[in-house]
Coordinates of C-alpha atoms and ligand atoms in Angstrom, one line a residue:
Chain A
X1 CA 98.9 -212.5 -88.0
X2 CA 102.1 -211.9 -89.1
X3 CA 104.9 -214.0 -87.9
X4 CA 108.8 -214.3 -88.3
X5 CA 109.8 -216.8 -90.7
X6 CA 112.8 -217.8 -88.5
X7 CA 111.8 -217.8 -84.6
X8 CA 108.0 -217.2 -85.3
X9 CA 107.9 -214.1 -83.3
X10 CA 103.9 -213.2 -83.9
X11 CA 102.5 -209.6 -84.0
X12 CA 99.2 -208.5 -85.8
X13 CA 101.5 -206.1 -88.0
X14 CA 104.5 -207.0 -90.2
X15 CA 105.7 -203.2 -88.9
X16 CA 106.5 -205.4 -85.4
X17 CA 107.6 -208.4 -87.2
X18 CA 110.4 -206.3 -89.3
X19 CA 111.5 -204.2 -86.4
X20 CA 112.0 -207.4 -84.6
X21 CA 114.2 -208.8 -87.7
X22 CA 116.0 -205.9 -88.2
X23 CA 116.9 -205.8 -84.5
X24 CA 118.2 -209.6 -84.9
X25 CA 120.3 -208.6 -87.8
X26 CA 121.9 -205.5 -86.4
X27 CA 123.2 -208.3 -83.7
X28 CA 124.0 -210.2 -86.8
X29 CA 122.1 -213.3 -85.8
X30 CA 122.8 -216.1 -88.1
X31 CA 119.7 -217.4 -88.5
X32 CA 117.5 -214.0 -89.3
X33 CA 120.7 -213.1 -92.0
X34 CA 120.8 -216.1 -93.7
X35 CA 117.0 -216.2 -94.0
X36 CA 117.1 -212.9 -95.8
X37 CA 119.9 -213.7 -97.5
X38 CA 118.3 -216.7 -98.9
X39 CA 114.6 -216.0 -99.3
X40 CA 114.3 -212.2 -99.6
X41 CA 117.1 -210.1 -100.6
X42 CA 120.8 -209.8 -99.6
X43 CA 120.5 -206.0 -99.6
X44 CA 119.8 -204.7 -96.3
X45 CA 116.7 -202.3 -96.2
X46 CA 114.9 -200.2 -93.5
X47 CA 112.8 -201.7 -91.0
X48 CA 109.9 -199.8 -93.0
X49 CA 110.8 -201.0 -96.2
X50 CA 111.3 -204.6 -95.0
X51 CA 107.5 -204.3 -93.6
X52 CA 106.1 -204.0 -97.0
X53 CA 108.3 -206.5 -98.4
X54 CA 107.4 -209.2 -96.0
X55 CA 103.8 -208.6 -96.3
X56 CA 104.0 -208.9 -100.0
X57 CA 106.1 -212.2 -99.6
X58 CA 103.6 -213.7 -97.4
X59 CA 100.4 -212.7 -98.9
X60 CA 98.1 -215.5 -100.3
X61 CA 96.7 -213.9 -103.0
X62 CA 95.8 -217.0 -104.8
X63 CA 95.5 -219.2 -101.8
X64 CA 97.8 -221.2 -100.0
X65 CA 98.3 -224.1 -102.5
X66 CA 99.3 -221.7 -105.2
X67 CA 101.6 -219.8 -103.0
X68 CA 103.6 -222.6 -102.4
X69 CA 103.6 -223.7 -106.0
X70 CA 105.1 -220.1 -106.7
X71 CA 107.5 -220.3 -104.0
X72 CA 108.6 -223.9 -105.4
X73 CA 109.0 -222.6 -108.9
X74 CA 110.8 -219.2 -107.7
X75 CA 113.4 -221.5 -105.7
X76 CA 114.1 -224.4 -107.9
X77 CA 113.1 -223.2 -111.3
X78 CA 113.8 -219.4 -111.1
X79 CA 116.1 -217.4 -112.9
X80 CA 119.2 -219.5 -112.1
X81 CA 117.6 -223.0 -112.3
X82 CA 118.9 -225.4 -109.7
X83 CA 122.4 -227.2 -110.9
X84 CA 120.8 -230.8 -110.2
X85 CA 117.8 -229.9 -112.6
X86 CA 120.0 -228.6 -115.0
X87 CA 122.1 -231.8 -114.9
X88 CA 118.6 -233.5 -115.1
X89 CA 118.0 -232.2 -118.9
X90 CA 120.6 -234.7 -119.8
X91 CA 121.8 -236.7 -117.2
X92 CA 125.0 -238.8 -117.6
X93 CA 125.3 -242.3 -115.5
X94 CA 127.0 -240.6 -112.7
X95 CA 124.1 -238.0 -112.1
X96 CA 121.4 -241.0 -112.3
X97 CA 123.5 -242.5 -109.9
X98 CA 124.2 -239.7 -107.6
X99 CA 120.3 -239.8 -107.6
X100 CA 119.9 -243.4 -106.5
X101 CA 122.4 -243.3 -103.6
X102 CA 121.2 -240.2 -102.2
X103 CA 117.5 -240.5 -102.8
X104 CA 117.4 -244.1 -101.3
X105 CA 117.9 -242.3 -97.6
X106 CA 115.5 -239.6 -98.7
X107 CA 112.7 -242.2 -99.8
X108 CA 113.5 -244.2 -96.5
X109 CA 112.8 -240.9 -94.4
X110 CA 109.9 -240.0 -96.9
X111 CA 107.9 -243.1 -95.6
X112 CA 108.7 -242.5 -91.6
X113 CA 108.1 -239.0 -91.6
X114 CA 104.4 -239.7 -93.5
X115 CA 103.7 -242.1 -90.8
X116 CA 104.1 -239.1 -88.1
X117 CA 101.4 -237.2 -90.1
X118 CA 99.4 -240.5 -89.7
X119 CA 100.1 -241.1 -86.2
X120 CA 99.2 -237.2 -85.1
X121 CA 96.0 -236.7 -87.3
X122 CA 92.6 -237.1 -86.3
X123 CA 91.1 -236.7 -90.0
X124 CA 90.3 -239.6 -91.6
X125 CA 90.9 -238.2 -95.2
X126 CA 94.5 -237.4 -94.2
X127 CA 95.2 -240.7 -92.9
X128 CA 93.7 -242.4 -95.8
X129 CA 95.7 -240.3 -98.2
X130 CA 99.2 -241.0 -96.5
X131 CA 98.7 -244.6 -95.9
X132 CA 98.0 -244.6 -99.6
X133 CA 101.1 -242.8 -100.5
X134 CA 103.5 -244.8 -98.2
X135 CA 102.1 -248.2 -99.4
X136 CA 102.8 -246.8 -103.1
X137 CA 106.1 -245.7 -102.1
X138 CA 107.4 -248.7 -100.3
X139 CA 104.8 -251.9 -100.9
X140 CA 103.7 -250.9 -104.4
X141 CA 100.1 -251.7 -105.5
X142 CA 100.5 -254.6 -107.6
X143 CA 103.4 -252.8 -109.4
X144 CA 106.8 -252.5 -108.0
X145 CA 107.1 -249.9 -105.6
X146 CA 109.0 -246.5 -106.4
X147 CA 111.6 -247.4 -103.6
X148 CA 112.3 -250.8 -105.8
X149 CA 112.1 -248.8 -109.1
X150 CA 115.1 -246.5 -107.9
X151 CA 117.2 -249.5 -106.7
X152 CA 116.9 -251.1 -110.3
X153 CA 117.7 -248.0 -111.8
X154 CA 120.9 -248.2 -110.0
X155 CA 121.5 -251.7 -110.9
X156 CA 120.9 -251.1 -114.6
X157 CA 123.8 -248.5 -114.3
X158 CA 126.2 -250.9 -113.2
X159 CA 125.8 -250.7 -109.5
X160 CA 125.0 -254.2 -107.5
X161 CA 122.2 -253.8 -104.9
X162 CA 124.6 -254.3 -101.9
X163 CA 126.6 -251.7 -103.3
X164 CA 123.8 -249.1 -103.6
X165 CA 122.7 -250.1 -99.9
X166 CA 126.3 -249.6 -98.6
X167 CA 126.4 -245.9 -99.1
X168 CA 125.7 -243.5 -96.1
X169 CA 124.3 -240.1 -97.0
X170 CA 126.2 -237.3 -97.3
X171 CA 126.3 -234.5 -94.8
X172 CA 123.7 -232.4 -97.0
X173 CA 121.5 -235.3 -97.3
X174 CA 121.6 -236.2 -93.3
X175 CA 121.4 -232.2 -92.5
X176 CA 118.1 -232.2 -94.7
X177 CA 116.7 -235.2 -93.3
X178 CA 117.0 -233.7 -90.2
X179 CA 115.3 -230.6 -90.8
X180 CA 112.3 -232.9 -92.2
X181 CA 112.2 -235.2 -89.2
X182 CA 112.4 -231.9 -86.8
X183 CA 109.6 -230.7 -88.6
X184 CA 107.6 -233.8 -88.1
X185 CA 108.7 -234.1 -84.7
X186 CA 107.8 -230.6 -83.4
X187 CA 105.3 -229.1 -85.7
X188 CA 101.7 -229.7 -86.4
X189 CA 100.8 -232.5 -88.7
X190 CA 99.4 -229.9 -91.2
X191 CA 103.0 -228.1 -91.4
X192 CA 104.6 -231.7 -91.9
X193 CA 102.2 -232.4 -94.6
X194 CA 102.7 -229.1 -96.0
X195 CA 106.4 -229.6 -95.7
X196 CA 106.5 -233.0 -97.5
X197 CA 104.3 -233.1 -100.2
X198 CA 105.4 -229.6 -101.6
X199 CA 108.5 -231.3 -102.7
X200 CA 106.3 -233.8 -104.9
X201 CA 105.6 -230.3 -107.3
X202 CA 109.2 -230.3 -108.4
X203 CA 108.4 -233.2 -110.8
X204 CA 105.1 -231.8 -111.6
X205 CA 105.0 -231.2 -115.3
X206 CA 102.2 -228.8 -115.1
X207 CA 104.8 -226.3 -113.2
X208 CA 105.5 -225.0 -116.8
X209 CA 102.2 -223.8 -117.0
X210 CA 102.7 -221.4 -114.4
X211 CA 106.1 -220.0 -115.5
X212 CA 108.9 -222.8 -114.9
X213 CA 111.2 -222.6 -117.6
X214 CA 112.0 -226.4 -118.3
X215 CA 110.6 -229.8 -116.7
X216 CA 112.2 -231.8 -114.0
X217 CA 113.9 -233.7 -116.7
X218 CA 114.0 -233.7 -120.3
X219 CA 111.0 -236.2 -121.4
X220 CA 113.0 -237.0 -124.5
X221 CA 114.9 -239.4 -122.2
X222 CA 111.6 -241.5 -121.7
X223 CA 112.2 -242.6 -125.5
X224 CA 116.1 -242.3 -125.8
X225 CA 117.8 -245.6 -126.6
X226 CA 120.8 -244.6 -125.0
X227 CA 119.2 -245.0 -121.3
X228 CA 118.4 -248.3 -120.1
X229 CA 114.8 -249.5 -119.3
X230 CA 115.1 -249.1 -115.7
X231 CA 116.2 -245.7 -115.9
X232 CA 113.3 -245.1 -118.1
X233 CA 110.8 -246.8 -115.7
X234 CA 111.8 -245.0 -112.7
X235 CA 111.4 -241.5 -114.5
X236 CA 108.3 -242.4 -116.2
X237 CA 106.7 -243.3 -112.7
X238 CA 107.0 -239.7 -111.9
X239 CA 106.5 -238.1 -115.1
X240 CA 103.3 -240.2 -115.5
X241 CA 102.0 -239.9 -111.8
X242 CA 98.8 -238.1 -111.6
X243 CA 99.8 -234.9 -111.5
X244 CA 96.7 -234.3 -108.9
X245 CA 98.5 -236.1 -106.3
X246 CA 100.6 -233.2 -104.7
X247 CA 97.6 -231.0 -105.4
X248 CA 95.5 -233.4 -103.9
X249 CA 97.6 -233.1 -100.3
X250 CA 98.1 -229.5 -100.9
X251 CA 94.1 -229.0 -100.7
X252 CA 94.1 -231.1 -97.6
X253 CA 96.7 -228.7 -96.3
X254 CA 94.8 -225.6 -97.6
X255 CA 91.3 -227.0 -95.7
X256 CA 92.8 -227.7 -92.6
X257 CA 95.7 -225.0 -91.8
X258 CA 92.7 -222.5 -92.0
X259 CA 90.3 -224.9 -89.7
X260 CA 93.3 -225.3 -87.4
X261 CA 94.4 -221.4 -87.6
X262 CA 97.9 -222.6 -88.5
X263 CA 98.2 -221.0 -92.3
X264 CA 101.2 -218.9 -91.3
X265 CA 103.0 -221.5 -89.7
X266 CA 102.6 -223.8 -92.3
X267 CA 104.0 -221.1 -94.7
X268 CA 107.1 -220.8 -92.6
X269 CA 107.6 -224.8 -92.4
X270 CA 107.4 -225.1 -96.0
X271 CA 110.0 -222.3 -96.4
X272 CA 112.2 -224.9 -94.3
X273 CA 111.8 -227.6 -95.9
X274 CA 112.3 -226.0 -99.2
X275 CA 115.4 -224.7 -98.2
X276 CA 116.4 -228.2 -97.1
X277 CA 115.3 -229.8 -100.5
X278 CA 117.8 -227.3 -102.4
X279 CA 120.6 -228.4 -100.1
X280 CA 119.6 -232.3 -100.7
X281 CA 119.5 -232.1 -104.4
X282 CA 123.0 -230.8 -104.7
X283 CA 123.9 -233.6 -102.3
X284 CA 122.6 -235.7 -105.5
X285 CA 125.5 -234.0 -107.7
X286 CA 128.1 -234.2 -105.0
X287 CA 127.7 -237.9 -105.1
X288 CA 127.5 -237.8 -109.0
X289 CA 130.9 -236.1 -109.1
X290 CA 132.5 -239.3 -107.1
X291 CA 132.0 -241.3 -110.5
X292 CA 132.4 -238.3 -112.8
X293 CA 135.1 -235.7 -111.3
X294 CA 134.2 -233.5 -114.8
X295 CA 130.6 -232.5 -113.3
X296 CA 132.6 -229.9 -111.3
X297 CA 133.1 -228.0 -114.7
X298 CA 129.4 -228.2 -115.1
X299 CA 128.5 -227.3 -111.7
X300 CA 130.9 -224.2 -112.3
X301 CA 129.3 -223.1 -115.4
X302 CA 125.9 -223.1 -114.4
X303 CA 126.5 -221.4 -110.7
Chain B
X1 CA 143.4 -209.0 -100.1
X2 CA 140.6 -208.0 -102.5
X3 CA 137.5 -210.1 -102.5
X4 CA 135.0 -210.6 -105.2
X5 CA 132.1 -212.3 -104.4
X6 CA 129.9 -213.2 -107.6
X7 CA 131.4 -210.5 -109.7
X8 CA 131.2 -207.8 -107.4
X9 CA 134.0 -206.4 -104.9
X10 CA 133.0 -207.1 -101.0
X11 CA 134.2 -206.7 -97.9
X12 CA 133.2 -203.7 -96.6
X13 CA 129.5 -203.0 -95.0
X14 CA 128.3 -201.0 -98.0
X15 CA 129.8 -203.8 -100.5
X16 CA 128.8 -206.9 -98.6
X17 CA 129.7 -209.7 -96.8
X18 CA 133.0 -211.0 -98.1
X19 CA 131.6 -214.5 -98.2
X20 CA 128.1 -214.3 -99.6
X21 CA 127.7 -210.8 -100.6
X22 CA 124.7 -209.6 -98.3
X23 CA 124.8 -206.5 -96.6
X24 CA 122.8 -207.2 -93.3
X25 CA 124.1 -207.6 -90.0
X26 CA 127.6 -206.1 -88.7
X27 CA 130.2 -208.8 -88.3
X28 CA 134.0 -207.9 -88.7
X29 CA 136.9 -210.0 -88.4
X30 CA 140.7 -209.4 -89.1
X31 CA 141.9 -211.6 -92.1
X32 CA 145.6 -211.4 -92.9
X33 CA 146.0 -208.1 -90.6
X34 CA 142.7 -206.4 -92.5
X35 CA 139.3 -205.7 -91.1
X36 CA 136.7 -207.4 -93.5
X37 CA 132.5 -207.0 -93.1
X38 CA 131.0 -210.3 -92.9
X39 CA 127.2 -210.7 -92.4
X40 CA 127.3 -213.0 -89.3
X41 CA 129.9 -215.0 -87.5
X42 CA 129.2 -218.3 -89.6
X43 CA 129.8 -216.5 -92.7
X44 CA 133.5 -215.4 -91.0
X45 CA 134.1 -218.7 -90.1
X46 CA 133.3 -220.3 -93.7
X47 CA 135.8 -217.5 -95.0
X48 CA 138.7 -217.8 -92.9
X49 CA 138.6 -221.7 -93.0
X50 CA 138.5 -221.2 -96.9
X51 CA 141.5 -218.8 -96.8
X52 CA 143.3 -221.1 -94.4
X53 CA 143.0 -223.9 -96.8
X54 CA 144.1 -222.4 -99.7
X55 CA 147.3 -221.7 -97.9
X56 CA 147.7 -224.9 -96.5
X57 CA 147.5 -226.5 -99.8
X58 CA 149.4 -224.0 -101.8
X59 CA 152.1 -223.0 -99.4
X60 CA 151.3 -219.1 -99.8
X61 CA 151.7 -217.1 -96.8
X62 CA 149.0 -214.4 -98.2
X63 CA 146.7 -214.0 -100.9
X64 CA 146.4 -211.0 -103.2
X65 CA 142.8 -211.8 -104.3
X66 CA 139.8 -214.4 -103.8
X67 CA 137.2 -214.6 -106.3
X68 CA 134.0 -216.3 -105.1
X69 CA 131.2 -217.6 -107.4
X70 CA 128.3 -219.4 -106.2
X71 CA 125.9 -219.6 -103.0
X72 CA 125.4 -221.8 -99.8
X73 CA 123.3 -224.1 -101.8
X74 CA 125.4 -224.7 -104.9
X75 CA 128.9 -224.5 -103.0
X76 CA 131.1 -222.0 -104.4
X77 CA 134.0 -222.1 -107.2
X78 CA 136.6 -219.6 -106.7
X79 CA 140.2 -218.8 -108.0
X80 CA 142.9 -217.4 -105.2
X81 CA 145.4 -215.3 -106.9
X82 CA 149.0 -214.7 -105.5
X83 CA 152.0 -212.7 -107.5
X84 CA 150.6 -213.8 -111.0
X85 CA 149.8 -217.4 -109.8
X86 CA 146.5 -219.0 -109.6
X87 CA 144.8 -221.6 -107.7
X88 CA 141.3 -223.1 -108.5
X89 CA 139.0 -224.9 -106.2
X90 CA 135.5 -225.8 -105.0
X91 CA 134.4 -225.4 -101.6
X92 CA 131.2 -226.4 -99.7
X93 CA 130.3 -225.9 -96.1
X94 CA 128.4 -227.6 -93.4
X95 CA 125.9 -225.8 -91.2
X96 CA 128.6 -225.4 -88.8
X97 CA 130.9 -223.5 -91.5
X98 CA 133.4 -226.0 -91.5
X99 CA 134.8 -227.1 -94.9
X100 CA 132.7 -230.3 -95.9
X101 CA 133.9 -230.7 -99.6
X102 CA 137.0 -228.9 -101.3
X103 CA 138.0 -229.9 -104.7
X104 CA 140.9 -228.6 -106.5
X105 CA 139.5 -227.8 -110.3
Ligands
LIG1 ZN1 127.3 -213.7 -95.5

């Protein structure tokens, strides 16, 4: 099946989908135009050429999870790595506070959306995987949960717990959360699972073996005396996490998307999620600028 | 007004959307009595909002040149020019193309 990544118009060939998209762009339909600009190319091509490009873009040469990993690397770690990732190579207090304040909202939403997967699935292996993930994030298994470690990182940088909790999310964070909630509410649990767990790949240190030029943050931070222990603890948790974790989720996605015949839908929902992720990561830096206005110079230099 | 988007002059169908540089679409809008090409109405709205904000903040009645660098995700760092004067700023839009963040540089 060939599928329009914007409105999910379906056909059994890419030629039809390309004509459809071409038709929509000739009418300057914003969602179709924006999708092409952000994902494929900002240069207009013929319907015929577009058909080939789309087919290539969506083809699963090494399976669905490899395709997902490739797109994550391309978008976040590609030729121009995301400014937040660049800032994390040597984050100052402001960058880490921006991370804490916005990520608190992300993590709260994370748990809610994973609950939707549990609610919707009839597969025990999926329910078990998500329940374990939820409890690790929110309750911790004997050790402090991820959510708590994040707050402690903020405290170690000079904000009180009440101050951290008092921030509403920035508009970009809210807008991205809306995208993830919309996927959870309107799409299948497999699509939701792909959308959420593909985001964990950005912190997966094995990405460097697949063409990523840098890690999520510079690992030397973990032994750097200039960073408080709570910062190292929070970052180390992600760094030392079993990198198999996200892969396990994507394996389940790969298996069930085939079984349920929703592979193309999964691809499209994942791309929407990746778009929201890029936007959300910038919100962390925007928040950081409130603590360090000079960060704008950094953003200017890297964009 | 001359517009430079990510290093290239834009504003015509062949050169690309004045905001994002894309050549898809066919949306035209008059900006300072000059017909300008945009890929969609949201890019046009964002661009016009930016020009108006610069005029409001600088008191200029006209821009000679606007240079934009960046994209939807990162926001855009810009330089507006008028008779040898320069005004530098960062701008980011929300999903409705309204200005979400505007910082002078
Ligand atoms: Zn545009």
